[in-house]
PDB file of C-alpha atoms in Angstrom:
ATOM      1  CA  MET A 125      37.309  -6.654 -16.400  1.00 88.00           C
ATOM      2  CA  ILE A 126      34.371  -4.774 -14.957  1.00 94.00           C
ATOM      3  CA  ALA A 127      33.709  -3.644 -18.798  1.00 94.00           C
ATOM      4  CA  ALA A 128      34.049  -7.288 -19.280  1.00 95.00           C
ATOM      5  CA  LEU A 129      31.656  -8.177 -17.748  1.00 96.00           C
ATOM      6  CA  TRP A 130      29.346  -5.202 -18.289  1.00 97.00           C
ATOM      7  CA  THR A 131      29.589  -6.444 -22.271  1.00 97.00           C
ATOM      8  CA  GLU A 132      28.903  -9.684 -20.892  1.00 98.00           C
ATOM      9  CA  LEU A 133      26.040  -8.934 -18.949  1.00 98.00           C
ATOM     10  CA  GLN A 134      24.224  -6.726 -22.279  1.00 98.00           C
ATOM     11  CA  GLU A 135      25.301  -9.843 -24.250  1.00 98.00           C
ATOM     12  CA  LYS A 136      23.278 -11.897 -22.565  1.00 98.00           C
ATOM     13  CA  GLU A 137      20.272  -9.511 -22.403  1.00 98.00           C
ATOM     14  CA  ILE A 138      20.371  -9.115 -18.914  1.00 98.00           C
ATOM     15  CA  THR A 139      21.092  -5.027 -18.589  1.00 98.00           C
ATOM     16  CA  ASP A 140      22.618  -2.783 -20.837  1.00 97.00           C
ATOM     17  CA  TYR A 141      23.293  -0.102 -17.251  1.00 95.00           C
ATOM     18  CA  PRO A 142      26.860   0.561 -18.415  1.00 92.00           C
ATOM     19  CA  PHE A 143      25.994   1.234 -21.652  1.00 96.00           C
ATOM     20  CA  ARG A 144      22.519   3.818 -20.947  1.00 95.00           C
ATOM     21  CA  ARG A 145      25.091   6.409 -20.665  1.00 95.00           C
ATOM     22  CA  LYS A 146      28.152   6.821 -23.291  1.00 96.00           C
ATOM     23  CA  GLY A 147      31.002   7.605 -20.859  1.00 94.00           C
ATOM     24  CA  HIS A 148      29.796   5.893 -17.930  1.00 93.00           C
ATOM     25  CA  ARG A 149      32.773   4.158 -16.702  1.00 93.00           C
ATOM     26  CA  PRO A 150      33.517   1.730 -13.226  1.00 95.00           C
ATOM     27  CA  HIS A 151      34.480   4.188 -10.113  1.00 95.00           C
ATOM     28  CA  LEU A 152      33.697   5.112  -6.881  1.00 96.00           C
ATOM     29  CA  THR A 153      31.468   8.158  -6.186  1.00 94.00           C
ATOM     30  CA  PHE A 154      33.243  10.143  -3.252  1.00 94.00           C
ATOM     31  CA  ALA A 155      30.279  12.991  -3.568  1.00 92.00           C
ATOM     32  CA  SER A 156      27.228  14.288  -5.305  1.00 89.00           C
ATOM     33  CA  ILE A 157      27.308  17.945  -5.508  1.00 87.00           C
ATOM     34  CA  THR A 158      24.871  20.559  -7.648  1.00 84.00           C
ATOM     35  CA  GLU A 159      27.399  22.545  -8.145  1.00 85.00           C
ATOM     36  CA  VAL A 160      30.850  23.445  -8.939  1.00 89.00           C
ATOM     37  CA  GLU A 161      32.653  25.731  -6.791  1.00 89.00           C
ATOM     38  CA  PRO A 162      35.666  27.177  -7.275  1.00 91.00           C
ATOM     39  CA  VAL A 163      37.225  26.334  -3.643  1.00 91.00           C
ATOM     40  CA  LEU A 164      36.245  22.079  -4.047  1.00 91.00           C
ATOM     41  CA  LEU A 165      38.360  22.938  -7.291  1.00 94.00           C
ATOM     42  CA  HIS A 166      41.202  23.884  -6.006  1.00 95.00           C
ATOM     43  CA  GLY A 167      40.934  21.430  -3.278  1.00 96.00           C
ATOM     44  CA  LEU A 168      40.208  18.484  -5.165  1.00 96.00           C
ATOM     45  CA  GLN A 169      43.427  19.425  -7.238  1.00 97.00           C
ATOM     46  CA  GLN A 170      45.779  20.203  -3.793  1.00 97.00           C
ATOM     47  CA  ILE A 171      44.118  16.484  -1.968  1.00 97.00           C
ATOM     48  CA  SER A 172      44.724  14.840  -5.613  1.00 96.00           C
ATOM     49  CA  ALA A 173      49.083  16.291  -5.257  1.00 96.00           C
ATOM     50  CA  LYS A 174      49.476  15.065  -1.991  1.00 95.00           C
ATOM     51  CA  PHE A 175      47.488  11.427  -2.979  1.00 96.00           C
ATOM     52  CA  LYS A 176      49.699   8.272  -4.675  1.00 96.00           C
ATOM     53  CA  PRO A 177      48.375   6.277  -6.895  1.00 97.00           C
ATOM     54  CA  LEU A 178      45.657   4.252  -4.305  1.00 97.00           C
ATOM     55  CA  PRO A 179      45.233   0.214  -4.821  1.00 97.00           C
ATOM     56  CA  LEU A 180      42.572  -1.320  -3.684  1.00 97.00           C
ATOM     57  CA  SER A 181      41.439  -4.987  -2.956  1.00 97.00           C
ATOM     58  CA  PHE A 182      37.484  -6.412  -4.364  1.00 97.00           C
ATOM     59  CA  HIS A 183      36.808  -9.209  -2.593  1.00 96.00           C
ATOM     60  CA  LEU A 184      32.695  -8.519  -2.374  1.00 96.00           C
ATOM     61  CA  PHE A 185      29.871  -7.775  -4.093  1.00 96.00           C
ATOM     62  CA  GLY A 186      26.128  -7.862  -3.240  1.00 95.00           C
ATOM     63  CA  SER A 187      23.893  -5.103  -2.473  1.00 96.00           C
ATOM     64  CA  PHE A 188      22.406  -2.085  -0.721  1.00 94.00           C
ATOM     65  CA  ILE A 189      19.503  -3.006   1.583  1.00 94.00           C
ATOM     66  CA  LYS A 190      15.811  -3.114  -0.481  1.00 94.00           C
ATOM     67  CA  SER A 191      17.758  -2.247  -2.593  1.00 95.00           C
ATOM     68  CA  ASP A 192      17.696  -2.722  -6.305  1.00 96.00           C
ATOM     69  CA  THR A 193      21.267  -1.932  -7.515  1.00 97.00           C
ATOM     70  CA  PHE A 194      24.080  -4.726  -7.647  1.00 98.00           C
ATOM     71  CA  LEU A 195      27.444  -3.200  -5.857  1.00 98.00           C
ATOM     72  CA  LEU A 196      31.711  -4.354  -6.211  1.00 97.00           C
ATOM     73  CA  ILE A 197      32.522  -3.138  -2.979  1.00 97.00           C
ATOM     74  CA  PRO A 198      36.693  -2.494  -1.947  1.00 97.00           C
ATOM     75  CA  ASN A 199      37.825  -3.624   1.466  1.00 95.00           C
ATOM     76  CA  PHE A 200      38.223  -0.152   3.435  1.00 89.00           C
ATOM     77  CA  ASN A 201      41.780   1.264   3.756  1.00 93.00           C
ATOM     78  CA  GLY A 202      42.991   4.091   5.621  1.00 94.00           C
ATOM     79  CA  ALA A 203      44.308   5.935   2.587  1.00 96.00           C
ATOM     80  CA  LEU A 204      41.094   5.459   0.563  1.00 96.00           C
ATOM     81  CA  THR A 205      39.490   6.754   4.015  1.00 96.00           C
ATOM     82  CA  GLU A 206      41.180   9.582   4.523  1.00 96.00           C
ATOM     83  CA  LEU A 207      40.941  10.707   1.053  1.00 97.00           C
ATOM     84  CA  HIS A 208      37.291  10.390   1.482  1.00 96.00           C
ATOM     85  CA  ARG A 209      37.314  12.205   4.889  1.00 95.00           C
ATOM     86  CA  LYS A 210      39.253  14.907   2.951  1.00 96.00           C
ATOM     87  CA  ILE A 211      36.885  14.826  -0.601  1.00 95.00           C
ATOM     88  CA  ASN A 212      34.023  15.547   2.274  1.00 93.00           C
ATOM     89  CA  ALA A 213      35.326  18.041   4.261  1.00 93.00           C
ATOM     90  CA  LEU A 214      35.431  20.020   1.498  1.00 92.00           C
ATOM     91  CA  HIS A 215      31.543  20.553   0.875  1.00 88.00           C
ATOM     92  CA  SER A 216      28.066  20.102   2.639  1.00 82.00           C
ATOM     93  CA  ALA A 217      27.883  16.130   2.128  1.00 80.00           C
ATOM     94  CA  ALA A 218      24.906  14.174   0.836  1.00 85.00           C
ATOM     95  CA  PRO A 219      23.936  12.302   4.137  1.00 86.00           C
ATOM     96  CA  PHE A 220      24.990   8.566   1.524  1.00 88.00           C
ATOM     97  CA  PHE A 221      28.889  10.432   1.271  1.00 92.00           C
ATOM     98  CA  THR A 222      29.502  11.731   5.028  1.00 90.00           C
ATOM     99  CA  PRO A 223      32.208  10.184   6.522  1.00 89.00           C
ATOM    100  CA  ASP A 224      29.641   7.547   8.441  1.00 90.00           C
ATOM    101  CA  ASN A 225      27.416   6.588   5.974  1.00 92.00           C
ATOM    102  CA  TRP A 226      29.205   6.330   2.568  1.00 94.00           C
ATOM    103  CA  ILE A 227      30.257   3.018   1.343  1.00 95.00           C
ATOM    104  CA  PRO A 228      32.776   2.621  -1.293  1.00 96.00           C
ATOM    105  CA  HIS A 229      31.082   1.420  -4.041  1.00 96.00           C
ATOM    106  CA  ILE A 230      31.538   0.022  -8.147  1.00 97.00           C
ATOM    107  CA  THR A 231      28.188  -0.109  -9.193  1.00 97.00           C
ATOM    108  CA  ILE A 232      28.063  -2.832 -12.323  1.00 97.00           C
ATOM    109  CA  ALA A 233      24.682  -3.337 -13.095  1.00 97.00           C
ATOM    110  CA  ASN A 234      20.952  -0.656 -11.261  1.00 96.00           C
ATOM    111  CA  TYR A 235      17.297  -1.196 -11.714  1.00 95.00           C
ATOM    112  CA  LEU A 236      16.974  -4.599 -11.746  1.00 98.00           C
ATOM    113  CA  SER A 237      14.059  -6.978 -11.368  1.00 97.00           C
ATOM    114  CA  GLN A 238      14.285  -9.403  -9.266  1.00 97.00           C
ATOM    115  CA  THR A 239      15.601 -11.818 -12.383  1.00 98.00           C
ATOM    116  CA  GLN A 240      17.501  -9.457 -13.607  1.00 98.00           C
ATOM    117  CA  PHE A 241      19.783  -9.379 -10.551  1.00 98.00           C
ATOM    118  CA  ALA A 242      20.152 -13.301  -9.725  1.00 98.00           C
ATOM    119  CA  ALA A 243      20.967 -13.166 -13.108  1.00 98.00           C
ATOM    120  CA  VAL A 244      23.537 -10.698 -12.388  1.00 98.00           C
ATOM    121  CA  GLN A 245      24.605 -12.426  -9.223  1.00 97.00           C
ATOM    122  CA  GLN A 246      25.770 -15.220 -11.185  1.00 98.00           C
ATOM    123  CA  VAL A 247      27.403 -14.104 -14.026  1.00 98.00           C
ATOM    124  CA  ALA A 248      29.351 -12.543 -11.593  1.00 97.00           C
ATOM    125  CA  LYS A 249      30.093 -15.142  -9.826  1.00 96.00           C
ATOM    126  CA  GLN A 250      31.264 -17.889 -12.648  1.00 96.00           C
ATOM    127  CA  ARG A 251      33.416 -14.766 -13.965  1.00 94.00           C
ATOM    128  CA  LEU A 252      34.907 -12.541 -11.232  1.00 95.00           C
ATOM    129  CA  ASP A 253      38.039 -13.396  -8.761  1.00 95.00           C
ATOM    130  CA  PRO A 254      39.068 -11.450  -5.963  1.00 96.00           C
ATOM    131  CA  PHE A 255      41.291  -8.507  -7.914  1.00 96.00           C
ATOM    132  CA  MET A 256      43.313  -5.374  -7.381  1.00 97.00           C
ATOM    133  CA  ALA A 257      42.371  -2.121  -9.002  1.00 96.00           C
ATOM    134  CA  THR A 258      44.166   0.900  -8.756  1.00 97.00           C
ATOM    135  CA  MET A 259      42.814   4.715  -8.251  1.00 97.00           C
ATOM    136  CA  ILE A 260      45.044   6.227 -10.151  1.00 97.00           C
ATOM    137  CA  ASN A 261      42.509  10.300 -10.579  1.00 95.00           C
ATOM    138  CA  LEU A 262      39.524  12.140  -9.192  1.00 96.00           C
ATOM    139  CA  ALA A 263      37.153  13.268 -11.125  1.00 95.00           C
ATOM    140  CA  ILE A 264      34.469  15.723 -10.564  1.00 94.00           C
ATOM    141  CA  ILE A 265      31.205  14.505 -13.686  1.00 93.00           C
ATOM    142  CA  GLN A 266      28.234  15.658 -14.590  1.00 92.00           C
ATOM    143  CA  VAL A 267      26.028  12.855 -15.074  1.00 91.00           C
ATOM    144  CA  ARG A 268      23.600  13.822 -17.865  1.00 92.00           C
ATOM    145  CA  GLU A 269      20.667  12.304 -19.598  1.00 91.00           C
ATOM    146  CA  SER A 270      22.476  10.719 -22.673  1.00 94.00           C
ATOM    147  CA  ASP A 271      26.423  10.509 -21.254  1.00 96.00           C
ATOM    148  CA  VAL A 272      28.283  11.023 -18.505  1.00 94.00           C
ATOM    149  CA  ALA A 273      30.570  14.652 -18.718  1.00 93.00           C
ATOM    150  CA  GLU A 274      34.136  14.448 -17.310  1.00 94.00           C
ATOM    151  CA  LEU A 275      34.107  17.842 -16.041  1.00 93.00           C
ATOM    152  CA  GLN A 276      37.981  17.871 -13.994  1.00 94.00           C
ATOM    153  CA  THR A 277      40.096  15.853 -13.698  1.00 96.00           C
ATOM    154  CA  TYR A 278      42.955  15.298 -10.990  1.00 96.00           C
ATOM    155  CA  SER A 279      45.962  13.025 -11.294  1.00 97.00           C
ATOM    156  CA  PHE A 280      47.448  11.464  -8.152  1.00 96.00           C
TER     157      PHE A 280
END
């Protein structure tokens, strides 16, 4: 569903955001770290062993205030909040990722002009209905200039 939306946005020449880096795929970001420590890897392995695949429902899209980013926002639920809290306890979180500030989301497009933002919103209104998705793993990724590399994955 999200990949189809991304393809349509590219085909309509609205934005190529998700295709700028090879390997980019829909995801929720739980943390942003600069160095992967062994304690983090071990902690994520333990956390993932305790969680089952996590159902998520999506009923909202929008943007952060004064942002050029278009987002899909899942409904908060106890399991999502608990997963984030446990991940956050493994490292020093950047301000946007602390439990009091974190807003889970999937970025649909970024670096949009006002015209592009309006066009993305229109396509999303036409194409998206509320939907369910299931989070099945945690991954540590490295975002590089030309690609997104998956360094480690932990299944639930």
